[in-house]
mmCIF file of N, CA and C in Angstrom:
data_model
loop_
_atom_site.group_PDB
_atom_site.id
_atom_site.type_symbol
_atom_site.label_atom_id
_atom_site.label_comp_id
_atom_site.label_asym_id
_atom_site.label_seq_id
_atom_site.Cartn_x
_atom_site.Cartn_y
_atom_site.Cartn_z
ATOM 1 N N MET A 144 98.667 110.538 109.351
ATOM 2 C CA MET A 144 98.856 109.107 109.270
ATOM 3 C C MET A 144 99.776 108.672 110.403
ATOM 4 N N LYS A 145 99.380 107.601 111.070
ATOM 5 C CA LYS A 145 100.127 107.127 112.222
ATOM 6 C C LYS A 145 100.689 105.736 111.925
ATOM 7 N N ILE A 146 101.939 105.519 112.297
ATOM 8 C CA ILE A 146 102.515 104.183 112.207
ATOM 9 C C ILE A 146 102.187 103.497 113.523
ATOM 10 N N SER A 147 101.333 102.486 113.445
ATOM 11 C CA SER A 147 100.847 101.837 114.656
ATOM 12 C C SER A 147 101.673 100.625 115.063
ATOM 13 N N GLU A 148 102.460 100.068 114.149
ATOM 14 C CA GLU A 148 103.285 98.906 114.493
ATOM 15 C C GLU A 148 104.475 98.811 113.541
ATOM 16 N N VAL A 149 105.609 98.389 114.090
ATOM 17 C CA VAL A 149 106.804 98.106 113.300
ATOM 18 C C VAL A 149 107.324 96.745 113.738
ATOM 19 N N LYS A 150 107.547 95.866 112.775
ATOM 20 C CA LYS A 150 108.124 94.553 113.066
ATOM 21 C C LYS A 150 109.467 94.450 112.349
ATOM 22 N N ILE A 151 110.461 93.945 113.063
ATOM 23 C CA ILE A 151 111.814 93.804 112.531
ATOM 24 C C ILE A 151 112.202 92.333 112.565
ATOM 25 N N ARG A 152 112.801 91.874 111.478
ATOM 26 C CA ARG A 152 113.370 90.525 111.431
ATOM 27 C C ARG A 152 114.817 90.657 110.972
ATOM 28 N N LYS A 153 115.739 90.453 111.911
ATOM 29 C CA LYS A 153 117.159 90.633 111.622
ATOM 30 C C LYS A 153 117.654 89.575 110.648
ATOM 31 N N VAL A 154 118.671 89.954 109.880
ATOM 32 C CA VAL A 154 119.292 89.080 108.893
ATOM 33 C C VAL A 154 120.730 88.846 109.321
ATOM 34 N N GLU A 155 121.133 87.602 109.386
ATOM 35 C CA GLU A 155 122.501 87.256 109.777
ATOM 36 C C GLU A 155 123.335 86.935 108.536
ATOM 37 N N GLY A 156 124.628 87.225 108.617
ATOM 38 C CA GLY A 156 125.556 86.816 107.576
ATOM 39 C C GLY A 156 125.599 87.688 106.338
ATOM 40 N N LYS A 157 124.914 88.788 106.339
ATOM 41 C CA LYS A 157 124.956 89.719 105.201
ATOM 42 C C LYS A 157 125.817 90.904 105.600
ATOM 43 N N ASP A 158 126.520 91.468 104.631
ATOM 44 C CA ASP A 158 127.432 92.558 104.935
ATOM 45 C C ASP A 158 126.689 93.837 105.328
ATOM 46 N N LYS A 159 125.933 94.408 104.414
ATOM 47 C CA LYS A 159 125.271 95.691 104.680
ATOM 48 C C LYS A 159 123.775 95.557 104.951
ATOM 49 N N PHE A 160 123.178 94.479 104.486
ATOM 50 C CA PHE A 160 121.745 94.239 104.685
ATOM 51 C C PHE A 160 121.554 93.701 106.095
ATOM 52 N N LYS A 161 120.888 94.457 106.974
ATOM 53 C CA LYS A 161 120.804 94.127 108.391
ATOM 54 C C LYS A 161 119.471 93.535 108.835
ATOM 55 N N ALA A 162 118.352 93.940 108.192
ATOM 56 C CA ALA A 162 117.056 93.453 108.663
ATOM 57 C C ALA A 162 115.955 93.728 107.647
ATOM 58 N N TRP A 163 114.899 92.889 107.730
ATOM 59 C CA TRP A 163 113.640 93.146 107.041
ATOM 60 C C TRP A 163 112.738 93.899 108.009
ATOM 61 N N ALA A 164 111.855 94.722 107.483
ATOM 62 C CA ALA A 164 110.904 95.433 108.329
ATOM 63 C C ALA A 164 109.523 95.412 107.678
ATOM 64 N N ALA A 165 108.506 95.444 108.537
ATOM 65 C CA ALA A 165 107.118 95.608 108.107
ATOM 66 C C ALA A 165 106.524 96.706 108.967
ATOM 67 N N ILE A 166 105.744 97.580 108.362
ATOM 68 C CA ILE A 166 105.109 98.662 109.111
ATOM 69 C C ILE A 166 103.599 98.609 108.886
ATOM 70 N N THR A 167 102.868 99.006 109.910
ATOM 71 C CA THR A 167 101.411 99.071 109.832
ATOM 72 C C THR A 167 100.982 100.518 110.060
ATOM 73 N N PHE A 168 100.101 100.993 109.196
ATOM 74 C CA PHE A 168 99.572 102.346 109.292
ATOM 75 C C PHE A 168 98.158 102.310 109.855
ATOM 76 N N ASP A 169 97.916 103.129 110.870
ATOM 77 C CA ASP A 169 96.577 103.315 111.437
ATOM 78 C C ASP A 169 95.874 101.992 111.758
ATOM 79 N N ASP A 170 96.619 100.990 112.206
ATOM 80 C CA ASP A 170 96.060 99.673 112.514
ATOM 81 C C ASP A 170 95.231 99.104 111.365
ATOM 82 N N SER A 171 95.529 99.535 110.110
ATOM 83 C CA SER A 171 94.673 99.157 108.990
ATOM 84 C C SER A 171 95.398 98.695 107.736
ATOM 85 N N PHE A 172 96.648 99.100 107.553
ATOM 86 C CA PHE A 172 97.352 98.814 106.294
ATOM 87 C C PHE A 172 98.799 98.482 106.597
ATOM 88 N N ARG A 173 99.251 97.303 106.158
ATOM 89 C CA ARG A 173 100.619 96.864 106.440
ATOM 90 C C ARG A 173 101.434 96.814 105.151
ATOM 91 N N VAL A 174 102.694 97.225 105.258
ATOM 92 C CA VAL A 174 103.641 97.158 104.150
ATOM 93 C C VAL A 174 104.815 96.306 104.598
ATOM 94 N N HIS A 175 105.081 95.221 103.849
ATOM 95 C CA HIS A 175 106.219 94.335 104.100
ATOM 96 C C HIS A 175 107.333 94.663 103.112
ATOM 97 N N GLY A 176 108.528 94.209 103.412
ATOM 98 C CA GLY A 176 109.616 94.286 102.448
ATOM 99 C C GLY A 176 110.518 95.498 102.568
ATOM 100 N N LEU A 177 110.362 96.299 103.617
ATOM 101 C CA LEU A 177 111.320 97.378 103.835
ATOM 102 C C LEU A 177 112.617 96.739 104.317
ATOM 103 N N LYS A 178 113.749 97.367 104.022
ATOM 104 C CA LYS A 178 115.044 96.810 104.409
ATOM 105 C C LYS A 178 115.835 97.833 105.215
ATOM 106 N N VAL A 179 116.514 97.360 106.250
ATOM 107 C CA VAL A 179 117.454 98.198 106.987
ATOM 108 C C VAL A 179 118.837 97.896 106.402
ATOM 109 N N ILE A 180 119.469 98.921 105.880
ATOM 110 C CA ILE A 180 120.765 98.807 105.211
ATOM 111 C C ILE A 180 121.784 99.658 105.967
ATOM 112 N N GLN A 181 122.980 99.126 106.162
ATOM 113 C CA GLN A 181 124.063 99.894 106.779
ATOM 114 C C GLN A 181 124.781 100.674 105.685
ATOM 115 N N GLY A 182 124.631 101.988 105.715
ATOM 116 C CA GLY A 182 125.288 102.853 104.737
ATOM 117 C C GLY A 182 126.550 103.472 105.307
ATOM 118 N N LYS A 183 127.214 104.286 104.508
ATOM 119 C CA LYS A 183 128.439 104.968 104.950
ATOM 120 C C LYS A 183 128.191 105.876 106.140
ATOM 121 N N ASN A 184 127.012 106.488 106.183
ATOM 122 C CA ASN A 184 126.684 107.436 107.250
ATOM 123 C C ASN A 184 125.733 106.856 108.284
ATOM 124 N N GLY A 185 125.689 105.549 108.389
ATOM 125 C CA GLY A 185 124.801 104.901 109.348
ATOM 126 C C GLY A 185 123.684 104.162 108.651
ATOM 127 N N PRO A 186 122.814 103.516 109.429
ATOM 128 C CA PRO A 186 121.735 102.731 108.829
ATOM 129 C C PRO A 186 120.659 103.614 108.209
ATOM 130 N N PHE A 187 120.007 103.068 107.169
ATOM 131 C CA PHE A 187 118.876 103.755 106.545
ATOM 132 C C PHE A 187 117.862 102.709 106.122
ATOM 133 N N VAL A 188 116.660 103.167 105.790
ATOM 134 C CA VAL A 188 115.571 102.277 105.405
ATOM 135 C C VAL A 188 115.350 102.384 103.901
ATOM 136 N N ALA A 189 115.391 101.222 103.232
ATOM 137 C CA ALA A 189 115.101 101.147 101.799
ATOM 138 C C ALA A 189 113.674 100.635 101.635
ATOM 139 N N MET A 190 112.965 101.208 100.702
ATOM 140 C CA MET A 190 111.575 100.834 100.455
ATOM 141 C C MET A 190 111.496 99.483 99.736
ATOM 142 N N PRO A 191 110.345 98.812 99.802
ATOM 143 C CA PRO A 191 110.175 97.549 99.081
ATOM 144 C C PRO A 191 110.400 97.764 97.583
ATOM 145 N N SER A 192 111.050 96.802 96.944
ATOM 146 C CA SER A 192 111.340 96.953 95.519
ATOM 147 C C SER A 192 111.343 95.598 94.827
ATOM 148 N N ARG A 193 111.367 95.649 93.503
ATOM 149 C CA ARG A 193 111.502 94.424 92.716
ATOM 150 C C ARG A 193 112.485 94.694 91.580
ATOM 151 N N LYS A 194 113.080 93.620 91.094
ATOM 152 C CA LYS A 194 114.085 93.725 90.044
ATOM 153 C C LYS A 194 113.402 93.633 88.683
ATOM 154 N N LEU A 195 113.737 94.570 87.801
ATOM 155 C CA LEU A 195 113.200 94.570 86.448
ATOM 156 C C LEU A 195 114.041 93.647 85.562
ATOM 157 N N PRO A 196 113.511 93.244 84.408
ATOM 158 C CA PRO A 196 114.268 92.364 83.513
ATOM 159 C C PRO A 196 115.629 92.928 83.082
ATOM 160 N N ASN A 197 115.749 94.259 83.070
ATOM 161 C CA ASN A 197 117.018 94.875 82.658
ATOM 162 C C ASN A 197 118.020 94.977 83.809
ATOM 163 N N GLY A 198 117.651 94.448 84.994
ATOM 164 C CA GLY A 198 118.561 94.441 86.134
ATOM 165 C C GLY A 198 118.383 95.606 87.095
ATOM 166 N N GLU A 199 117.614 96.611 86.700
ATOM 167 C CA GLU A 199 117.363 97.744 87.590
ATOM 168 C C GLU A 199 116.318 97.359 88.634
ATOM 169 N N PHE A 200 116.308 98.100 89.741
ATOM 170 C CA PHE A 200 115.308 97.898 90.787
ATOM 171 C C PHE A 200 114.349 99.071 90.789
ATOM 172 N N ILE A 201 113.080 98.790 91.085
ATOM 173 C CA ILE A 201 112.065 99.835 91.165
ATOM 174 C C ILE A 201 111.305 99.656 92.480
ATOM 175 N N ASP A 202 111.095 100.754 93.197
ATOM 176 C CA ASP A 202 110.327 100.701 94.443
ATOM 177 C C ASP A 202 108.884 100.347 94.119
ATOM 178 N N THR A 203 108.303 99.435 94.907
ATOM 179 C CA THR A 203 106.912 99.044 94.694
ATOM 180 C C THR A 203 105.961 99.769 95.640
ATOM 181 N N ALA A 204 106.484 100.301 96.727
ATOM 182 C CA ALA A 204 105.708 101.110 97.668
ATOM 183 C C ALA A 204 106.657 102.143 98.242
ATOM 184 N N TYR A 205 106.204 103.385 98.314
ATOM 185 C CA TYR A 205 107.079 104.443 98.804
ATOM 186 C C TYR A 205 106.260 105.658 99.222
ATOM 187 N N PRO A 206 106.800 106.448 100.159
ATOM 188 C CA PRO A 206 106.096 107.663 100.586
ATOM 189 C C PRO A 206 106.169 108.731 99.487
ATOM 190 N N ILE A 207 105.128 109.509 99.405
ATOM 191 C CA ILE A 207 105.059 110.570 98.399
ATOM 192 C C ILE A 207 105.744 111.850 98.874
ATOM 193 N N ASN A 208 105.819 112.048 100.186
ATOM 194 C CA ASN A 208 106.437 113.284 100.674
ATOM 195 C C ASN A 208 107.555 112.978 101.673
ATOM 196 N N GLN A 209 108.412 113.947 101.863
ATOM 197 C CA GLN A 209 109.585 113.798 102.733
ATOM 198 C C GLN A 209 109.191 113.601 104.195
ATOM 199 N N GLU A 210 108.124 114.223 104.612
ATOM 200 C CA GLU A 210 107.669 114.096 106.003
ATOM 201 C C GLU A 210 107.367 112.641 106.357
ATOM 202 N N LEU A 211 106.631 111.942 105.491
ATOM 203 C CA LEU A 211 106.304 110.542 105.762
ATOM 204 C C LEU A 211 107.550 109.662 105.638
ATOM 205 N N ARG A 212 108.414 109.951 104.678
ATOM 206 C CA ARG A 212 109.656 109.190 104.529
ATOM 207 C C ARG A 212 110.485 109.268 105.817
ATOM 208 N N GLU A 213 110.601 110.463 106.378
ATOM 209 C CA GLU A 213 111.368 110.644 107.613
ATOM 210 C C GLU A 213 110.711 109.935 108.792
ATOM 211 N N LEU A 214 109.376 109.957 108.853
ATOM 212 C CA LEU A 214 108.661 109.274 109.927
ATOM 213 C C LEU A 214 108.889 107.761 109.841
ATOM 214 N N ILE A 215 108.784 107.204 108.644
ATOM 215 C CA ILE A 215 109.024 105.769 108.449
ATOM 216 C C ILE A 215 110.436 105.410 108.876
ATOM 217 N N GLN A 216 111.407 106.173 108.408
ATOM 218 C CA GLN A 216 112.801 105.886 108.750
ATOM 219 C C GLN A 216 113.022 105.963 110.263
ATOM 220 N N GLU A 217 112.480 106.995 110.883
ATOM 221 C CA GLU A 217 112.637 107.174 112.329
ATOM 222 C C GLU A 217 112.068 105.980 113.106
ATOM 223 N N LYS A 218 110.838 105.585 112.786
ATOM 224 C CA LYS A 218 110.169 104.515 113.531
ATOM 225 C C LYS A 218 110.820 103.148 113.285
ATOM 226 N N VAL A 219 111.203 102.859 112.047
ATOM 227 C CA VAL A 219 111.836 101.578 111.740
ATOM 228 C C VAL A 219 113.203 101.488 112.413
ATOM 229 N N LEU A 220 114.010 102.543 112.319
ATOM 230 C CA LEU A 220 115.335 102.503 112.933
ATOM 231 C C LEU A 220 115.249 102.486 114.456
ATOM 232 N N GLU A 221 114.246 103.143 115.003
ATOM 233 C CA GLU A 221 114.032 103.113 116.455
ATOM 234 C C GLU A 221 113.787 101.678 116.923
ATOM 235 N N GLU A 222 112.915 100.955 116.220
ATOM 236 C CA GLU A 222 112.630 99.564 116.590
ATOM 237 C C GLU A 222 113.841 98.665 116.323
ATOM 238 N N TYR A 223 114.530 98.894 115.219
ATOM 239 C CA TYR A 223 115.746 98.126 114.908
ATOM 240 C C TYR A 223 116.789 98.305 116.006
ATOM 241 N N ASN A 224 117.033 99.529 116.415
ATOM 242 C CA ASN A 224 118.020 99.787 117.470
ATOM 243 C C ASN A 224 117.568 99.220 118.808
ATOM 244 N N HIS A 225 116.285 99.262 119.076
ATOM 245 C CA HIS A 225 115.761 98.689 120.322
ATOM 246 C C HIS A 225 116.028 97.179 120.345
ATOM 247 N N GLN A 226 115.780 96.498 119.244
ATOM 248 C CA GLN A 226 116.022 95.055 119.184
ATOM 249 C C GLN A 226 117.515 94.738 119.207
ATOM 250 N N LYS A 227 118.318 95.614 118.639
ATOM 251 C CA LYS A 227 119.772 95.419 118.603
ATOM 252 C C LYS A 227 120.352 95.428 120.016
ATOM 253 N N GLU A 228 119.750 96.217 120.891
ATOM 254 C CA GLU A 228 120.215 96.329 122.280
ATOM 255 C C GLU A 228 119.880 95.095 123.100
ATOM 256 N N ASP A 229 118.805 94.387 122.729
ATOM 257 C CA ASP A 229 118.372 93.202 123.498
ATOM 258 C C ASP A 229 119.266 92.011 123.275
#
């Protein structure tokens, strides 16, 4: 599976929440709602989620294996850092 496009939309005025991201797989399937979050050990990518009635959050789309999770994180943070430099 190839990530063919990453779009970043920066967020201003938030403490740890830095940007929204959308990724496209194989020029055929797009996922919106990923978030770039500034953590203690640097930025990371949070998967799209929704809030349940009990206040908990549940991911609505997520990779099944670690290899794809790492690829998503790498590509999203690469584009985020590229835009941060501009």
